[in-house]
Amino acid sequence: MSTIRDVAKLAKVSVATVSRVINESGYVNVKTKQKVEEVIEELDYRPNDVARSLFKGKSKMIALFVPDIMNPFFPELARAVEDITNKHGYTFILCNTDNDNKKEMAYMNALLQKSIDGMILVSNTMTASQIKDTKVPIISLDRKTRSDLISVTVNNREGARQAVGYMKELGCKRIAHIAGPDSASSARSRMEGYLNEVQEEKWFSNSFIRAGNYSIDEAYKVTKTLLKDNPNIDGIFVANDLMAVGVLKAAASLKIKVPDELSVISFDGIKLGETTSPALTTMAQPIYHIGKRAAEILLEKIEKPGTVIQSEEHQVQLIIRESTREKRLKE
Amino acid sequence: MSTIRDVAKLAKVSVATVSRVINESGYVNVKTKQKVEEVIEELDYRPNDVARSLFKGKSKMIALFVPDIMNPFFPELARAVEDITNKHGYTFILCNTDNDNKKEMAYMNALLQKSIDGMILVSNTMTASQIKDTKVPIISLDRKTRSDLISVTVNNREGARQAVGYMKELGCKRIAHIAGPDSASSARSRMEGYLNEVQEEKWFSNSFIRAGNYSIDEAYKVTKTLLKDNPNIDGIFVANDLMAVGVLKAAASLKIKVPDELSVISFDGIKLGETTSPALTTMAQPIYHIGKRAAEILLEKIEKPGTVIQSEEHQVQLIIRESTREKRLKE
DNA sequence: TTGTAGGCGTTATCAC
DNA sequence: GTGATAACGCCTACAA
């Protein structure tokens, strides 16, 4: 690799001049500029980003923290963030945290040592004190952390409400809820929305709520007992699509027909929900879009430190597929 | 952020000494070491990795190139690579290339400027000349590139053969193939395996082969015409699980029952295949394992430049689920 | 056992 | 317009 000095020597100018042409900063004579560019071409010179970073204290890298990229909700988010950061000339770093605060902090410190320019967090465990003395821009995505971070989220509560409302319209009389992990703000909000819609009903009972953890297997298990304990349930609002897959499996194993005997609606709108059978009716998040917005906001904060930015809450949208159906009233 | 100089000053030693204790290199008196460590603690000093990188010419970062992380085959691979590199103290960079050679080269150059230590490529388009003058270790994963890169792959041809062989055992008499993109070595090998097993059969016809591109939608389209043109087909070997989802949809839309009237077997063993209905019979790759191995080999090459390493080909395994069934012979 | 000093490749601030 | 040169923070000969 040739350095700026090599270029300078060959072009018979100083490194300062070379620096000026590659950065298009300051004055430089047209002819010398030309000469320098020729030499750069000839030597196939590329500036060393590490040296640049050292000088500037910035690395042109941003990181995304997700619990686990193998959870199908996150690839789309990651893709969005990568696309945007890449377009702005930043390098994208992916960190799987397994919701483990230790891991999160380890990553964070490692990245800080690398002069990371900003981070986007999908996290429940990060506390305010852990990030308070960090001066690099950080924003929260999909969830709200226990801190005052700017966040890009979705109207979980209202979306949940609409989902449950839709099931009521369909004629469901006993609607259960498979909840997400209580540690996730999104899960708590969805539960709230469910309760808002259902708490006043005379049929409602706390036993209609079962705790899942946003994973298929756990949802399968709890749904099975739920349905055994309460055979009269005719609708389930599931806190995310992934768990709904488990719910579908549980229903199938109990020979309960979806949607004929049981309507299932969930949340997220991941691709996976289109391929199940029946395909999932769901409240779809604009996943790519919120990832995009998070990245855009972060870059804004990085590149113009002065500007104030605001949290954003985006809208979800009901997508009706095959797992819900209007109940036929007995005549 | 305090620097090594701050530590030195406060500990009343030279920076060299501080450097020695943080790197555990060279001699340093027990008492001074203690003193230095106290100060490090007190100042919460962390060495600046950028400065280190500049000096060493290494960044402790490795990158993984995949076509698109939204394709469900790749998250598991990415997770494996991230886990291993992270365990070794490296930072993980993810690059989505969309199989676009321009993008690949742009990423590559950008990363080289950042003193990347190594790269793992899932790529078809990278040619030998494009990487020949790169001295950082690169290895190929899942596919073989048009170059002499060390690769970690799976026995695609033999696996395909076994898959088709299995369908024959089930009694299938007309087995079609939905192929992957010809640009991918994995797709070509699977096609070969299919042909090996089928070419000699008197029923075989080239029209039993349709070109897909490893995506659901295209597979759906081509399968529909395939099945319309050849209603006597009773088995399909699909080049990957994702396309098999499209195949299942196509069959459903044609009211063809899987597996009763049509057996479907595919390749990859991604989680998605468990959630379809019917669940996919497939030749499963040890996805996480090959990602892990690729990372391990790469790190080996990075940390001990001398050692010679070899390409690896791992075994696939038949997983029988619901999309295949023995044909009942007419009595 | 410890310290001094040069260098990794850039950029930016001065002079000229 | 251009050129020295001092940082950026760290590491490692080489001296002492």
Short mmCIF file of C-alpha atoms in Angstrom, two decimals, chain A residues 48-50 61 93 110-111 113-114, chain B residues 48-63 88-93 110-119 136 302:
data_model
loop_
_atom_site.label_atom_id
_atom_site.label_comp_id
_atom_site.label_asym_id
_atom_site.label_seq_id
_atom_site.Cartn_x
_atom_site.Cartn_y
_atom_site.Cartn_z
CA ASN A 48 -5.68 4.86 5.11
CA ASP A 49 -8.90 5.13 7.04
CA VAL A 50 -7.32 4.09 10.29
CA MET A 61 -18.69 2.96 11.59
CA ILE A 93 -21.29 -3.63 12.52
CA ALA A 110 -15.10 -2.64 22.56
CA LEU A 111 -16.76 -0.41 20.01
CA GLN A 113 -12.39 1.81 21.88
CA LYS A 114 -12.72 1.62 18.14
CA ASN B 48 -7.44 3.37 21.86
CA ASP B 49 -7.87 0.61 19.32
CA VAL B 50 -7.56 2.95 16.39
CA ALA B 51 -4.09 4.01 17.41
CA ARG B 52 -3.21 0.39 17.90
CA SER B 53 -4.54 -0.52 14.52
CA LEU B 54 -2.58 2.23 12.89
CA PHE B 55 0.61 1.01 14.42
CA LYS B 56 0.02 -2.65 13.79
CA GLY B 57 -1.66 -2.40 10.45
CA LYS B 58 -4.38 -4.68 11.79
CA SER B 59 -7.83 -3.81 12.98
CA LYS B 60 -9.16 -6.90 14.73
CA MET B 61 -12.16 -6.82 12.45
CA ILE B 62 -13.42 -9.44 10.05
CA ALA B 63 -16.22 -9.18 7.53
CA HIS B 88 -11.57 -14.30 19.62
CA GLY B 89 -11.86 -10.61 20.28
CA TYR B 90 -12.67 -9.56 16.74
CA THR B 91 -15.39 -7.22 15.61
CA PHE B 92 -17.87 -8.49 13.07
CA ILE B 93 -18.85 -6.58 9.97
CA ALA B 110 -13.60 0.22 1.83
CA LEU B 111 -12.71 -2.53 4.25
CA LEU B 112 -9.16 -2.76 3.03
CA GLN B 113 -8.77 0.91 3.77
CA LYS B 114 -9.88 0.12 7.27
CA SER B 115 -7.18 -2.51 7.64
CA ILE B 116 -9.66 -5.33 7.83
CA ASP B 117 -7.96 -8.52 8.97
CA GLY B 118 -9.91 -11.04 6.95
CA MET B 119 -13.05 -11.70 4.95
CA VAL B 136 -5.51 -10.18 3.62
CA ILE B 302 -4.87 -14.53 10.28
#
